[in-house]
Amino acid sequence: MTRGPCVSFDTLVRAGAAKQWLDSEAGQKVMKKAFDSTSRFARLQTIKTAMAGTYLYIRFKTTTGDAMGMNMISKGVEHALHVMANESGFEDMAIVSVSGNYCTDKKPAAINWIDGRGKSVVAEAIIPGDVVRNVLKSDVNALVELNVSKNLIGSAMAGSIGGFNAHAANVLTAIFLATGQDPAQNVESSNCITIMKNYNGNLQISVSMPSIEVGTIGGGTILEPQGAMLDLLGVRGAHPSHPGQNAQRLARIVAAAVLAGELSLCSALAAGHLVKSHMAHNRSAPATRSSTPVQNISAGSSSGHLSGIATPVTLAMTSVHGGKAAAAGEYLRPAGR
């Protein structure tokens, strides 16, 4: 994760001196020691600096264990800047803002697309040619051409930054809401480039996502329904022996789900099914209980308090607290199948 504060000096000479010191081995050693002292998990990896007149922007790139880590990093950055100002000869430095938009958080930015932020993940799948024809109702070459003309050339024509995909934000945001992530961070987390190739008659599809910002501890993950979803995925809380692995796994799950969504939408577009499917399954009428399959949970379930009509949340909690995991599958199975 990154945080990019803005500091200021009276003269360009002093701002330049601070940049040189931060870029030096000695300066980075001092800043790392100060930053790392503020947390058991936050560890400074690199510092990147940029000047604009007498303003100096400092991008701290760190690890944060299984937490998304913005609060953790902000605390470390604040202390490191204090040490720089009071113990390293830069008493004339003014801290303008602990976040100077050089991070960059919740805003489109090329720096996240190029240098990454949070977790950087690449996911790939090989779809057999007969599956493309018989299940996706399309053709490998047609999908490759659609991907190039839409996701690559079309996005370039629009001047997109990190938007070289069909609808990565749709899938990512749904997972963010379900697992207690910060939904506003879908802006940079949805950065994605989708690549499709004809691989010996089969479809090779990949998604590259350089800035997925997720955590499995803290924030919205403490909410009961969101925690239940993390439990179902096997990534709730901090990893017991390797801090950071749960958050890394969640990021991989996000990328895999995005890949599936890209394949689905691009196939629908290539086959000309998009409008037809939207008209058939639109939400012009509100959902009712009569059309929603449910399953009762007995009052004697191991959770003790889950009884009566089943909901997605109670079904998830049943699975978590020792009830029959098949209940969630029954709920998700379409009626009549």
GROMACS .gro file of C-alpha atoms in nm:
model
  337
    1MET     CA    1   0.000   0.000   0.000
    2THR     CA    2   0.115   0.358  -0.054
    3ARG     CA    3   0.080   0.701   0.102
    4GLY     CA    4   0.213   1.016  -0.065
    5PRO     CA    5   0.243   1.319   0.164
    6CYS     CA    6   0.321   1.672   0.048
    7VAL     CA    7   0.583   1.883   0.225
    8SER     CA    8   0.700   2.234   0.149
    9PHE     CA    9   1.014   2.448   0.183
   10ASP     CA   10   1.082   2.820   0.150
   11THR     CA   11   1.326   2.777  -0.137
   12LEU     CA   12   1.384   2.544  -0.429
   13VAL     CA   13   1.737   2.477  -0.300
   14ARG     CA   14   1.605   2.336   0.028
   15ALA     CA   15   1.338   2.128  -0.143
   16GLY     CA   16   1.607   1.984  -0.372
   17ALA     CA   17   1.831   1.906  -0.076
   18ALA     CA   18   1.547   1.718   0.094
   19LYS     CA   19   1.480   1.518  -0.222
   20GLN     CA   20   1.847   1.424  -0.256
   21TRP     CA   21   1.856   1.313   0.107
   22LEU     CA   22   1.540   1.102   0.073
   23ASP     CA   23   1.674   0.941  -0.245
   24SER     CA   24   2.004   0.854  -0.076
   25GLU     CA   25   2.078   0.527   0.101
   26ALA     CA   26   2.137   0.711   0.429
   27GLY     CA   27   1.807   0.898   0.408
   28GLN     CA   28   1.606   0.589   0.323
   29LYS     CA   29   1.764   0.400   0.611
   30VAL     CA   30   1.657   0.671   0.858
   31MET     CA   31   1.304   0.687   0.717
   32LYS     CA   32   1.263   0.309   0.718
   33LYS     CA   33   1.374   0.280   1.080
   34ALA     CA   34   1.131   0.551   1.184
   35PHE     CA   35   0.841   0.413   0.981
   36ASP     CA   36   0.887   0.050   1.086
   37SER     CA   37   0.897   0.145   1.455
   38THR     CA   38   0.527   0.238   1.449
   39SER     CA   39   0.378  -0.107   1.378
   40ARG     CA   40   0.436  -0.481   1.409
   41PHE     CA   41   0.324  -0.529   1.048
   42ALA     CA   42   0.386  -0.210   0.848
   43ARG     CA   43   0.721  -0.224   0.672
   44LEU     CA   44   0.859   0.044   0.441
   45GLN     CA   45   0.978  -0.099   0.109
   46THR     CA   46   1.066   0.201  -0.108
   47ILE     CA   47   1.035   0.579  -0.126
   48LYS     CA   48   0.969   0.766  -0.449
   49THR     CA   49   0.999   1.146  -0.463
   50ALA     CA   50   0.889   1.418  -0.704
   51MET     CA   51   0.922   1.797  -0.694
   52ALA     CA   52   0.686   2.070  -0.810
   53GLY     CA   53   0.852   2.403  -0.733
   54THR     CA   54   0.913   2.419  -0.359
   55TYR     CA   55   0.668   2.136  -0.295
   56LEU     CA   56   0.808   1.787  -0.241
   57TYR     CA   57   0.591   1.476  -0.280
   58ILE     CA   58   0.706   1.156  -0.110
   59ARG     CA   59   0.543   0.824  -0.201
   60PHE     CA   60   0.589   0.566   0.074
   61LYS     CA   61   0.539   0.209  -0.054
   62THR     CA   62   0.488  -0.042   0.226
   63THR     CA   63   0.360  -0.382   0.332
   64THR     CA   64   0.071  -0.391   0.580
   65GLY     CA   65   0.010  -0.756   0.670
   66ASP     CA   66  -0.350  -0.865   0.611
   67ALA     CA   67  -0.493  -0.515   0.664
   68MET     CA   68  -0.567  -0.283   0.372
   69GLY     CA   69  -0.353  -0.054   0.584
   70MET     CA   70  -0.431   0.313   0.516
   71ASN     CA   71  -0.448   0.407   0.886
   72MET     CA   72  -0.140   0.198   0.961
   73ILE     CA   73   0.058   0.371   0.688
   74SER     CA   74  -0.061   0.721   0.777
   75LYS     CA   75   0.064   0.670   1.133
   76GLY     CA   76   0.404   0.552   1.009
   77VAL     CA   77   0.435   0.834   0.755
   78GLU     CA   78   0.352   1.097   1.015
   79HIS     CA   79   0.622   0.966   1.248
   80ALA     CA   80   0.882   0.935   0.970
   81LEU     CA   81   0.822   1.295   0.863
   82HIS     CA   82   0.855   1.406   1.226
   83VAL     CA   83   1.195   1.234   1.247
   84MET     CA   84   1.301   1.389   0.916
   85ALA     CA   85   1.207   1.738   1.034
   86ASN     CA   86   1.341   1.722   1.388
   87GLU     CA   87   1.637   1.482   1.373
   88SER     CA   88   1.769   1.499   1.017
   89GLY     CA   89   1.835   1.868   0.957
   90PHE     CA   90   1.508   1.973   0.790
   91GLU     CA   91   1.355   2.188   1.063
   92ASP     CA   92   1.240   2.433   0.795
   93MET     CA   93   1.015   2.168   0.635
   94ALA     CA   94   0.641   2.228   0.654
   95ILE     CA   95   0.410   1.927   0.636
   96VAL     CA   96   0.131   2.045   0.407
   97SER     CA   97  -0.069   1.721   0.412
   98VAL     CA   98  -0.004   1.362   0.516
   99SER     CA   99  -0.185   1.273   0.193
  100GLY     CA  100  -0.078   1.487  -0.101
  101ASN     CA  101  -0.266   1.289  -0.369
  102TYR     CA  102   0.061   1.128  -0.475
  103CYS     CA  103  -0.063   0.800  -0.321
  104THR     CA  104  -0.313   0.799  -0.510
  105ASP     CA  105  -0.626   0.702  -0.315
  106LYS     CA  106  -0.982   0.688  -0.460
  107LYS     CA  107  -0.894   0.884  -0.775
  108PRO     CA  108  -0.786   0.785  -1.127
  109ALA     CA  109  -0.407   0.813  -1.151
  110ALA     CA  110  -0.143   0.685  -1.390
  111ILE     CA  111   0.097   0.626  -1.100
  112ASN     CA  112  -0.125   0.344  -0.966
  113TRP     CA  113  -0.151   0.193  -1.314
  114ILE     CA  114   0.227   0.209  -1.369
  115ASP     CA  115   0.376   0.151  -1.022
  116GLY     CA  116   0.089  -0.039  -0.860
  117ARG     CA  117  -0.089   0.007  -0.529
  118GLY     CA  118  -0.217  -0.253  -0.287
  119LYS     CA  119  -0.191  -0.596  -0.452
  120SER     CA  120  -0.080  -0.651  -0.814
  121VAL     CA  121  -0.233  -0.966  -0.965
  122VAL     CA  122  -0.232  -1.137  -1.306
  123ALA     CA  123  -0.485  -1.416  -1.368
  124GLU     CA  124  -0.503  -1.645  -1.671
  125ALA     CA  125  -0.726  -1.919  -1.813
  126ILE     CA  126  -0.723  -2.137  -2.125
  127ILE     CA  127  -1.074  -2.200  -2.260
  128PRO     CA  128  -1.098  -2.495  -2.504
  129GLY     CA  129  -1.219  -2.398  -2.847
  130ASP     CA  130  -1.520  -2.632  -2.830
  131VAL     CA  131  -1.632  -2.469  -2.505
  132VAL     CA  132  -1.611  -2.128  -2.670
  133ARG     CA  133  -1.831  -2.255  -2.954
  134ASN     CA  134  -2.081  -2.471  -2.765
  135VAL     CA  135  -2.113  -2.295  -2.429
  136LEU     CA  136  -2.019  -1.934  -2.497
  137LYS     CA  137  -2.182  -1.946  -2.842
  138SER     CA  138  -1.892  -1.759  -2.997
  139ASP     CA  139  -1.566  -1.811  -3.184
  140VAL     CA  140  -1.208  -1.776  -3.058
  141ASN     CA  141  -1.102  -1.537  -3.334
  142ALA     CA  142  -1.418  -1.330  -3.292
  143LEU     CA  143  -1.348  -1.289  -2.920
  144VAL     CA  144  -0.985  -1.193  -2.985
  145GLU     CA  145  -1.091  -0.931  -3.239
  146LEU     CA  146  -1.362  -0.794  -3.009
  147ASN     CA  147  -1.118  -0.764  -2.722
  148VAL     CA  148  -0.864  -0.575  -2.933
  149SER     CA  149  -1.117  -0.341  -3.094
  150LYS     CA  150  -1.318  -0.274  -2.776
  151ASN     CA  151  -1.097  -0.317  -2.470
  152LEU     CA  152  -0.767  -0.204  -2.621
  153ILE     CA  153  -0.826   0.030  -2.916
  154GLY     CA  154  -1.161   0.162  -2.796
  155SER     CA  155  -1.026   0.243  -2.451
  156ALA     CA  156  -0.719   0.408  -2.605
  157MET     CA  157  -0.943   0.623  -2.824
  158ALA     CA  158  -1.124   0.732  -2.508
  159GLY     CA  159  -0.794   0.821  -2.337
  160SER     CA  160  -0.851   0.567  -2.062
  161ILE     CA  161  -0.612   0.516  -1.770
  162GLY     CA  162  -0.628   0.154  -1.658
  163GLY     CA  163  -0.966   0.096  -1.820
  164PHE     CA  164  -0.866  -0.157  -2.085
  165ASN     CA  165  -1.138  -0.403  -1.992
  166ALA     CA  166  -1.508  -0.472  -2.042
  167HIS     CA  167  -1.649  -0.427  -1.690
  168ALA     CA  168  -1.394  -0.515  -1.422
  169ALA     CA  169  -1.551  -0.261  -1.186
  170ASN     CA  170  -1.884  -0.448  -1.181
  171VAL     CA  171  -1.739  -0.769  -1.042
  172LEU     CA  172  -1.480  -0.607  -0.818
  173THR     CA  173  -1.730  -0.372  -0.652
  174ALA     CA  174  -1.972  -0.655  -0.580
  175ILE     CA  175  -1.695  -0.848  -0.402
  176PHE     CA  176  -1.584  -0.533  -0.218
  177LEU     CA  177  -1.936  -0.478  -0.080
  178ALA     CA  178  -1.975  -0.844   0.014
  179THR     CA  179  -1.640  -0.871   0.196
  180GLY     CA  180  -1.623  -0.537   0.377
  181GLN     CA  181  -1.374  -0.351   0.159
  182ASP     CA  182  -1.381   0.025   0.098
  183PRO     CA  183  -1.617   0.062  -0.201
  184ALA     CA  184  -1.471   0.402  -0.291
  185GLN     CA  185  -1.141   0.231  -0.368
  186ASN     CA  186  -1.300   0.058  -0.666
  187VAL     CA  187  -1.169   0.357  -0.864
  188GLU     CA  188  -0.808   0.241  -0.863
  189SER     CA  189  -0.872  -0.123  -0.771
  190SER     CA  190  -1.063  -0.172  -1.098
  191ASN     CA  191  -0.757  -0.084  -1.307
  192CYS     CA  192  -0.737  -0.379  -1.543
  193ILE     CA  193  -0.618  -0.477  -1.889
  194THR     CA  194  -0.781  -0.781  -2.048
  195ILE     CA  195  -0.580  -0.976  -2.308
  196MET     CA  196  -0.717  -1.250  -2.533
  197LYS     CA  197  -0.518  -1.467  -2.777
  198ASN     CA  198  -0.580  -1.763  -3.002
  199TYR     CA  199  -0.370  -2.037  -2.844
  200ASN     CA  200  -0.367  -2.338  -3.080
  201GLY     CA  201  -0.737  -2.302  -3.146
  202ASN     CA  202  -0.819  -2.235  -2.781
  203LEU     CA  203  -0.887  -1.902  -2.609
  204GLN     CA  204  -0.613  -1.772  -2.383
  205ILE     CA  205  -0.752  -1.495  -2.162
  206SER     CA  206  -0.575  -1.296  -1.891
  207VAL     CA  207  -0.647  -0.998  -1.670
  208SER     CA  208  -0.369  -0.784  -1.520
  209MET     CA  209  -0.475  -0.575  -1.221
  210PRO     CA  210  -0.190  -0.371  -1.066
  211SER     CA  211  -0.375  -0.196  -0.782
  212ILE     CA  212  -0.626  -0.414  -0.597
  213GLU     CA  213  -0.669  -0.267  -0.248
  214VAL     CA  214  -0.807  -0.526  -0.009
  215GLY     CA  215  -0.772  -0.642   0.349
  216THR     CA  216  -0.912  -0.925   0.560
  217ILE     CA  217  -0.890  -0.748   0.895
  218GLY     CA  218  -1.019  -0.409   1.010
  219GLY     CA  219  -1.261  -0.172   0.843
  220GLY     CA  220  -1.581  -0.324   0.710
  221THR     CA  221  -1.450  -0.678   0.760
  222ILE     CA  222  -1.563  -0.662   1.125
  223LEU     CA  223  -1.930  -0.653   1.016
  224GLU     CA  224  -2.105  -0.988   1.067
  225PRO     CA  225  -2.230  -1.050   0.709
  226GLN     CA  226  -1.905  -0.936   0.551
  227GLY     CA  227  -1.703  -1.144   0.796
  228ALA     CA  228  -1.918  -1.446   0.706
  229MET     CA  229  -1.831  -1.401   0.339
  230LEU     CA  230  -1.460  -1.387   0.423
  231ASP     CA  231  -1.506  -1.705   0.628
  232LEU     CA  232  -1.664  -1.879   0.329
  233LEU     CA  233  -1.363  -1.780   0.121
  234GLY     CA  234  -1.125  -1.901   0.392
  235VAL     CA  235  -0.952  -1.566   0.440
  236ARG     CA  236  -1.112  -1.401   0.744
  237GLY     CA  237  -0.880  -1.214   0.977
  238ALA     CA  238  -0.502  -1.226   0.992
  239HIS     CA  239  -0.318  -1.529   0.859
  240PRO     CA  240  -0.197  -1.725   1.167
  241SER     CA  241   0.158  -1.787   1.047
  242HIS     CA  242   0.226  -1.572   0.739
  243PRO     CA  243   0.086  -1.218   0.777
  244GLY     CA  244  -0.040  -1.087   0.446
  245GLN     CA  245  -0.130  -1.419   0.283
  246ASN     CA  246  -0.505  -1.388   0.349
  247ALA     CA  247  -0.521  -1.046   0.184
  248GLN     CA  248  -0.311  -1.174  -0.106
  249ARG     CA  249  -0.546  -1.466  -0.155
  250LEU     CA  250  -0.849  -1.236  -0.151
  251ALA     CA  251  -0.686  -1.023  -0.421
  252ARG     CA  252  -0.633  -1.336  -0.633
  253ILE     CA  253  -0.998  -1.431  -0.585
  254VAL     CA  254  -1.101  -1.084  -0.704
  255ALA     CA  255  -0.885  -1.114  -1.016
  256ALA     CA  256  -1.019  -1.462  -1.095
  257ALA     CA  257  -1.377  -1.340  -1.062
  258VAL     CA  258  -1.302  -1.040  -1.284
  259LEU     CA  259  -1.157  -1.274  -1.547
  260ALA     CA  260  -1.479  -1.479  -1.544
  261GLY     CA  261  -1.684  -1.163  -1.581
  262GLU     CA  262  -1.473  -1.043  -1.872
  263LEU     CA  263  -1.516  -1.376  -2.049
  264SER     CA  264  -1.892  -1.373  -1.994
  265LEU     CA  265  -1.959  -1.018  -2.113
  266CYS     CA  266  -1.724  -1.032  -2.412
  267SER     CA  267  -1.883  -1.360  -2.520
  268ALA     CA  268  -2.230  -1.206  -2.495
  269LEU     CA  269  -2.116  -0.909  -2.701
  270ALA     CA  270  -1.948  -1.125  -2.965
  271ALA     CA  271  -2.259  -1.344  -2.995
  272GLY     CA  272  -2.495  -1.046  -3.000
  273HIS     CA  273  -2.674  -1.162  -2.685
  274LEU     CA  274  -2.620  -0.859  -2.458
  275VAL     CA  275  -2.940  -0.664  -2.526
  276LYS     CA  276  -3.151  -0.979  -2.551
  277SER     CA  277  -3.031  -1.106  -2.212
  278HIS     CA  278  -3.082  -0.768  -2.047
  279MET     CA  279  -3.437  -0.750  -2.175
  280ALA     CA  280  -3.510  -1.104  -2.057
  281HIS     CA  281  -3.361  -1.057  -1.709
  282ASN     CA  282  -3.414  -0.687  -1.641
  283ARG     CA  283  -3.522  -0.565  -1.300
  284SER     CA  284  -3.831  -0.370  -1.396
  285ALA     CA  285  -4.030  -0.565  -1.136
  286PRO     CA  286  -3.922  -0.598  -0.773
  287ALA     CA  287  -3.811  -0.939  -0.650
  288THR     CA  288  -4.068  -1.127  -0.441
  289ARG     CA  289  -4.051  -1.419  -0.202
  290SER     CA  290  -4.258  -1.626  -0.442
  291SER     CA  291  -3.978  -1.622  -0.698
  292THR     CA  292  -3.690  -1.652  -0.452
  293PRO     CA  293  -3.594  -2.006  -0.344
  294VAL     CA  294  -3.545  -2.027   0.032
  295GLN     CA  295  -3.467  -2.296   0.281
  296ASN     CA  296  -3.565  -2.317   0.645
  297ILE     CA  297  -3.302  -2.360   0.911
  298SER     CA  298  -3.408  -2.565   1.209
  299ALA     CA  299  -3.426  -2.401   1.549
  300GLY     CA  300  -3.181  -2.659   1.676
  301SER     CA  301  -2.894  -2.549   1.452
  302SER     CA  302  -2.550  -2.534   1.608
  303SER     CA  303  -2.547  -2.155   1.589
  304GLY     CA  304  -2.837  -2.143   1.832
  305HIS     CA  305  -2.994  -1.823   1.698
  306LEU     CA  306  -3.044  -1.902   1.329
  307SER     CA  307  -3.398  -2.018   1.272
  308GLY     CA  308  -3.696  -1.953   1.048
  309ILE     CA  309  -3.668  -1.825   0.691
  310ALA     CA  310  -3.322  -1.851   0.542
  311THR     CA  311  -3.152  -1.544   0.395
  312PRO     CA  312  -2.814  -1.520   0.220
  313VAL     CA  313  -2.663  -1.398   0.548
  314THR     CA  314  -2.814  -1.666   0.773
  315LEU     CA  315  -2.719  -1.933   0.523
  316ALA     CA  316  -2.364  -1.807   0.520
  317MET     CA  317  -2.355  -1.799   0.898
  318THR     CA  318  -2.497  -2.152   0.912
  319SER     CA  319  -2.205  -2.268   0.701
  320VAL     CA  320  -1.961  -2.081   0.924
  321HIS     CA  321  -2.102  -2.206   1.255
  322GLY     CA  322  -2.117  -2.570   1.165
  323GLY     CA  323  -2.449  -2.608   0.984
  324LYS     CA  324  -2.479  -2.793   0.656
  325ALA     CA  325  -2.268  -2.611   0.398
  326ALA     CA  326  -2.498  -2.748   0.129
  327ALA     CA  327  -2.763  -2.501   0.246
  328ALA     CA  328  -2.590  -2.216   0.067
  329GLY     CA  329  -2.570  -2.425  -0.247
  330GLU     CA  330  -2.941  -2.501  -0.226
  331TYR     CA  331  -3.016  -2.132  -0.195
  332LEU     CA  332  -2.804  -2.042  -0.498
  333ARG     CA  333  -2.935  -2.322  -0.718
  334PRO     CA  334  -3.184  -2.179  -0.971
  335ALA     CA  335  -3.541  -2.297  -0.932
  336GLY     CA  336  -3.639  -2.589  -1.153
  337ARG     CA  337  -3.288  -2.735  -1.182
   0.00000   0.00000   0.00000
